[in-house]
Coordinates of C-alpha atoms in Angstrom, one line a residue:
M1 CA 141.8 85.1 51.8
D2 CA 140.6 88.4 53.0
F3 CA 143.1 90.6 54.8
F4 CA 140.3 92.2 56.8
Q5 CA 138.5 89.5 58.6
H6 CA 135.7 91.3 60.5
Q7 CA 132.1 91.6 59.4
L8 CA 130.7 95.1 59.4
Q9 CA 127.0 95.6 59.5
Q10 CA 126.7 98.9 61.3
W11 CA 128.7 101.8 62.5
T12 CA 129.4 100.4 65.9
D13 CA 131.1 97.4 64.3
W14 CA 133.6 99.8 62.8
Q15 CA 134.1 101.7 66.0
A16 CA 134.8 98.5 67.8
V17 CA 137.8 97.7 65.6
M18 CA 139.0 101.0 64.1
T19 CA 142.0 101.3 66.6
S20 CA 142.9 97.6 66.6
T21 CA 146.4 97.1 65.2
A22 CA 145.8 93.3 65.1
T23 CA 142.7 93.8 63.0
F24 CA 144.2 96.1 60.5
E25 CA 147.9 94.9 60.3
P26 CA 147.3 92.4 57.5
L27 CA 145.4 94.9 55.4
V28 CA 147.9 97.7 56.0
R29 CA 150.8 95.4 55.3
Q30 CA 149.3 94.6 51.9
I31 CA 148.6 98.2 51.1
Y32 CA 152.2 99.2 51.8
L33 CA 153.5 96.3 49.8
S34 CA 151.4 97.4 46.8
E35 CA 152.7 101.0 47.2
N36 CA 156.3 99.8 47.5
D37 CA 156.6 101.5 50.9
P38 CA 158.3 99.8 53.9
F39 CA 156.0 98.4 56.4
K40 CA 156.5 99.1 60.1
A41 CA 154.6 98.2 63.3
L42 CA 151.3 100.0 63.6
E43 CA 150.5 102.6 66.3
P44 CA 146.8 103.8 66.5
V45 CA 146.1 107.4 66.0
Q46 CA 142.9 109.0 67.3
S47 CA 140.3 109.7 64.6
D48 CA 136.5 110.1 64.6
F49 CA 135.9 108.5 61.1
A50 CA 138.9 106.7 59.5
A51 CA 141.0 104.0 61.0
T52 CA 144.3 105.8 61.3
F53 CA 147.7 104.4 62.2
Q54 CA 151.2 105.6 62.4
V55 CA 153.5 103.4 60.2
G56 CA 157.1 104.4 60.7
G57 CA 157.4 108.0 59.5
T58 CA 154.0 107.9 57.7
Q59 CA 150.4 107.6 58.7
I60 CA 147.6 105.8 56.9
A61 CA 143.9 106.6 57.1
I62 CA 141.6 103.8 56.0
F63 CA 138.1 104.9 55.3
P64 CA 135.2 102.7 56.4
P65 CA 133.4 100.8 53.6
A66 CA 130.3 102.3 52.0
V67 CA 128.1 99.6 53.5
I68 CA 128.3 101.3 56.8
A69 CA 129.3 104.8 55.8
P70 CA 127.6 106.1 52.6
T71 CA 129.7 109.3 52.6
T72 CA 133.0 107.5 52.7
R73 CA 134.0 108.0 49.0
D74 CA 133.1 111.7 49.3
R75 CA 135.3 112.0 52.4
Y76 CA 138.2 110.2 50.8
Q77 CA 138.1 112.4 47.7
T78 CA 137.8 115.5 49.9
E79 CA 140.9 114.5 51.9
R80 CA 142.8 113.8 48.7
F81 CA 141.7 117.1 47.0
S82 CA 142.4 119.2 50.1
L83 CA 145.9 117.9 50.7
A84 CA 146.8 118.6 47.1
R85 CA 145.3 122.1 47.3
V86 CA 147.1 123.1 50.5
K87 CA 150.4 121.9 49.1
R88 CA 149.9 124.2 46.1
L89 CA 149.1 127.1 48.5
G90 CA 152.3 126.4 50.4
L91 CA 150.5 125.9 53.7
A92 CA 151.7 123.5 56.4
A93 CA 149.7 120.3 56.2
P94 CA 150.4 116.5 55.9
L95 CA 152.3 115.6 52.8
L96 CA 150.3 113.2 50.6
R97 CA 152.3 110.2 49.4
H98 CA 149.7 107.8 48.1
A99 CA 145.9 107.6 47.7
G100 CA 143.8 104.8 46.4
F101 CA 141.6 101.8 47.3
I102 CA 141.9 98.1 47.8
F103 CA 139.4 95.4 47.1
D104 CA 139.2 93.0 50.0
R105 CA 136.3 91.7 52.1
Y106 CA 135.1 95.3 51.5
Q107 CA 136.4 98.1 49.3
F108 CA 138.6 100.3 51.4
Y109 CA 139.7 103.8 50.3
Y110 CA 143.0 105.0 51.9
V111 CA 145.4 107.8 52.0
I112 CA 149.1 107.6 53.1
Y113 CA 150.8 110.8 54.2
E114 CA 153.7 112.2 56.1
P115 CA 152.1 113.8 59.2
L116 CA 152.9 117.2 60.7
M117 CA 155.5 117.1 63.4
G118 CA 154.3 119.3 66.2
V119 CA 151.9 119.7 69.1
P120 CA 148.1 120.0 68.7
L121 CA 146.9 123.5 69.7
T122 CA 144.6 121.9 72.3
N123 CA 147.7 120.8 74.2
F124 CA 150.0 123.6 73.3
K125 CA 147.8 126.5 74.5
A126 CA 147.6 125.2 78.1
T127 CA 151.1 126.5 78.8
A128 CA 151.6 129.1 76.0
K129 CA 152.5 132.6 76.9
P130 CA 150.3 135.5 75.9
D131 CA 152.6 136.9 73.2
V132 CA 153.0 133.4 71.7
K133 CA 149.2 133.0 71.6
Q134 CA 148.8 136.4 69.9
A135 CA 151.4 135.4 67.3
L136 CA 149.7 132.1 66.6
G137 CA 146.3 133.8 66.3
Q138 CA 147.7 136.2 63.7
Q139 CA 149.3 133.3 61.8
V140 CA 145.9 131.5 61.7
G141 CA 144.3 134.6 60.4
L142 CA 146.8 135.0 57.6
M143 CA 146.5 131.3 56.8
L144 CA 142.7 131.6 56.4
T145 CA 143.1 134.4 53.9
Q146 CA 144.8 131.8 51.7
L147 CA 142.9 128.7 52.6
N148 CA 139.4 130.2 52.2
G149 CA 139.8 131.1 48.6
P150 CA 137.2 130.4 45.8
V151 CA 137.1 126.8 44.5
T152 CA 134.9 124.8 42.2
S153 CA 132.7 122.1 43.7
F154 CA 134.8 119.1 44.9
N155 CA 132.2 117.0 46.8
T156 CA 128.5 116.5 47.4
M157 CA 128.3 118.0 50.9
P158 CA 125.2 120.3 51.1
T159 CA 127.0 123.3 52.5
T160 CA 126.4 125.8 49.7
T161 CA 122.9 126.4 51.1
P162 CA 121.9 127.0 54.7
S163 CA 121.1 124.1 56.9
A164 CA 117.5 122.9 57.0
D165 CA 115.0 124.7 59.3
D166 CA 114.0 121.5 61.1
L167 CA 117.5 121.2 62.6
W168 CA 116.6 124.4 64.5
A169 CA 113.1 123.5 65.6
D170 CA 114.1 122.9 69.2
F171 CA 114.7 126.7 69.6
G172 CA 111.2 127.6 68.7
T173 CA 109.2 128.9 65.7
D174 CA 110.2 132.6 66.4
F175 CA 113.9 131.7 66.4
V176 CA 113.6 129.7 63.2
T177 CA 111.8 132.6 61.5
E178 CA 114.3 135.2 62.7
R179 CA 117.1 132.9 61.5
Q180 CA 115.6 132.8 58.1
R181 CA 115.3 136.5 57.9
F182 CA 118.9 137.1 59.1
L183 CA 120.4 134.7 56.5
A184 CA 118.2 136.2 53.7
A185 CA 119.5 139.7 54.7
H186 CA 123.1 138.6 54.4
P187 CA 123.6 137.2 50.9
V188 CA 126.9 135.5 50.1
T189 CA 128.6 133.7 47.3
P190 CA 129.2 130.3 48.9
N191 CA 132.1 129.2 46.8
Q192 CA 135.0 129.4 49.2
F193 CA 137.1 126.4 50.4
V194 CA 136.3 125.7 54.1
H195 CA 138.1 123.2 56.2
G196 CA 135.0 123.1 58.4
N197 CA 136.5 121.6 61.5
L198 CA 139.3 123.9 62.8
V199 CA 139.1 122.6 66.4
G200 CA 142.2 122.6 68.5
D201 CA 143.2 119.1 67.6
N202 CA 143.3 119.9 63.9
L203 CA 145.7 122.9 64.3
V204 CA 149.3 121.8 64.9
V205 CA 151.9 124.1 66.3
M206 CA 155.4 123.6 64.9
T207 CA 158.6 125.6 65.1
G208 CA 157.9 129.0 63.6
R209 CA 154.5 128.2 62.1
I210 CA 151.1 126.5 62.5
G211 CA 149.6 123.8 60.3
L212 CA 146.3 122.1 59.8
Q213 CA 145.2 118.5 59.3
H214 CA 142.2 116.2 58.9
F215 CA 140.3 117.5 55.9
E216 CA 137.8 114.8 55.2
T217 CA 134.8 117.1 56.1
A218 CA 136.1 120.1 54.1
C219 CA 133.5 121.7 51.9
Q220 CA 132.6 124.5 49.5
G221 CA 130.7 127.2 51.3
P222 CA 130.8 130.7 52.9
R223 CA 134.1 131.4 54.6
E224 CA 132.3 132.4 57.8
L225 CA 131.7 128.7 58.4
E226 CA 135.4 128.4 59.3
L227 CA 135.2 130.7 62.2
V228 CA 132.7 128.8 64.4
P229 CA 134.9 125.9 65.6
L230 CA 137.9 128.1 65.5
I231 CA 136.5 130.7 67.9
L232 CA 134.4 128.5 70.1
D233 CA 136.8 125.5 70.3
A234 CA 140.3 126.0 69.1
F235 CA 140.6 129.5 70.6
A236 CA 137.7 129.0 73.1
G237 CA 137.3 132.8 73.5
D238 CA 140.9 133.2 74.6
S239 CA 141.7 137.0 74.5
D240 CA 145.3 136.6 73.3
F241 CA 144.4 134.3 70.4
L242 CA 141.6 136.6 69.4
H243 CA 143.8 139.7 69.6
G244 CA 146.1 138.1 67.1
L245 CA 143.4 136.9 64.8
L246 CA 141.6 140.2 64.7
A247 CA 145.0 141.9 63.9
S248 CA 145.2 139.8 60.7
L249 CA 141.6 139.9 59.6
G250 CA 141.3 143.6 59.3
Q251 CA 137.9 145.3 59.4
L252 CA 135.9 142.0 59.7
D253 CA 133.0 142.2 62.2
L254 CA 133.9 139.0 63.9
V255 CA 130.7 138.8 66.0
E256 CA 128.4 139.0 62.9
A257 CA 130.7 136.7 60.9
V258 CA 130.6 134.0 63.6
L259 CA 126.8 134.5 64.0
F260 CA 126.3 134.0 60.3
G261 CA 128.5 130.9 60.3
L262 CA 126.7 129.5 63.3
L263 CA 123.3 129.9 61.7
W264 CA 124.3 128.4 58.4
R265 CA 126.1 125.3 59.6
A266 CA 124.2 122.0 59.9
D267 CA 125.9 121.5 63.3
G268 CA 125.1 125.0 64.3
P269 CA 122.6 123.9 67.0
M270 CA 125.4 121.9 68.7
W271 CA 127.8 124.9 68.7
L272 CA 125.0 127.1 70.0
D273 CA 124.5 124.6 72.9
R274 CA 128.2 125.0 73.7
L275 CA 128.0 128.8 73.6
M276 CA 124.8 129.0 75.5
P277 CA 123.8 126.1 77.8
T278 CA 120.4 127.8 78.2
A279 CA 118.7 127.7 74.8
P280 CA 118.1 131.2 73.4
T281 CA 114.7 132.2 72.0
N282 CA 116.0 135.0 69.7
L283 CA 119.1 136.1 67.9
A284 CA 119.6 139.1 70.2
A285 CA 120.6 136.7 73.0
V286 CA 123.0 134.8 70.7
R287 CA 124.6 138.1 69.5
T288 CA 125.0 139.2 73.1
A289 CA 126.7 136.0 74.1
L290 CA 129.1 136.2 71.1
T291 CA 129.8 139.9 71.8
K292 CA 130.7 139.1 75.4
L293 CA 133.0 136.3 74.2
I294 CA 134.7 138.3 71.3
K295 CA 134.5 142.0 72.2
E296 CA 135.9 141.6 75.7
S297 CA 139.0 140.1 74.1
K298 CA 139.7 143.4 72.4
E299 CA 139.8 145.4 75.6

């Protein structure tokens, strides 16, 4: 008898059940039994990819089967590698307890961890005072100096080279050409560890420190990639956060660093749409928008 009863033929089939406690309870119960951990009632946890549930004091993330998600093994290995790495670095992150797979109707990879106990930055910043936001911005900058260190390749995500030109075609031929020239004029060694999705929901504010979570899309690449979601989403151009961040990053030209990261990333066009609702036709316009967002925070 299969513990997971639903047939999965496409991604929408997974989306329809990924928060269903009734669907996943038999499977999760069996996994916890195999790991000799006590099973508790499931509570769904929001996630874009894995079916994630709170189980007592732990959380389990069950990755979709490869039949509907070809990158699932890569994402599982990335989460596992990343949690082990941040633990060695002494950074605040979920504590990995178990990782493995179960053969059922499909092969499911999973990780079980003790989650961070705190408030996502997305919620916390709404009422945070300026001095608190500055302190958090500085903590994030110090954390990045550790997190974004050199690593050997740990997955197959194509982030050690710039994103393909065709992803930028909607901005016009001149923009694509200028982008090529800009990246060629800024050579980097793309061997740093990059979380890659430091949005507000993935930064957790705890007593006296800030932590990070959800590593399944982490990659090896230029450290500048990290700054794009951090500046445009997590901090959203907030002057207090940026004051603190700049205080800890030293002489970094933040405008040029974010511009580089934006133009390198495969989801760069999406971030550019968020920054500039009217599509730019040249890099000067992008640089101006970033300068307005970042430089004004220093005044």
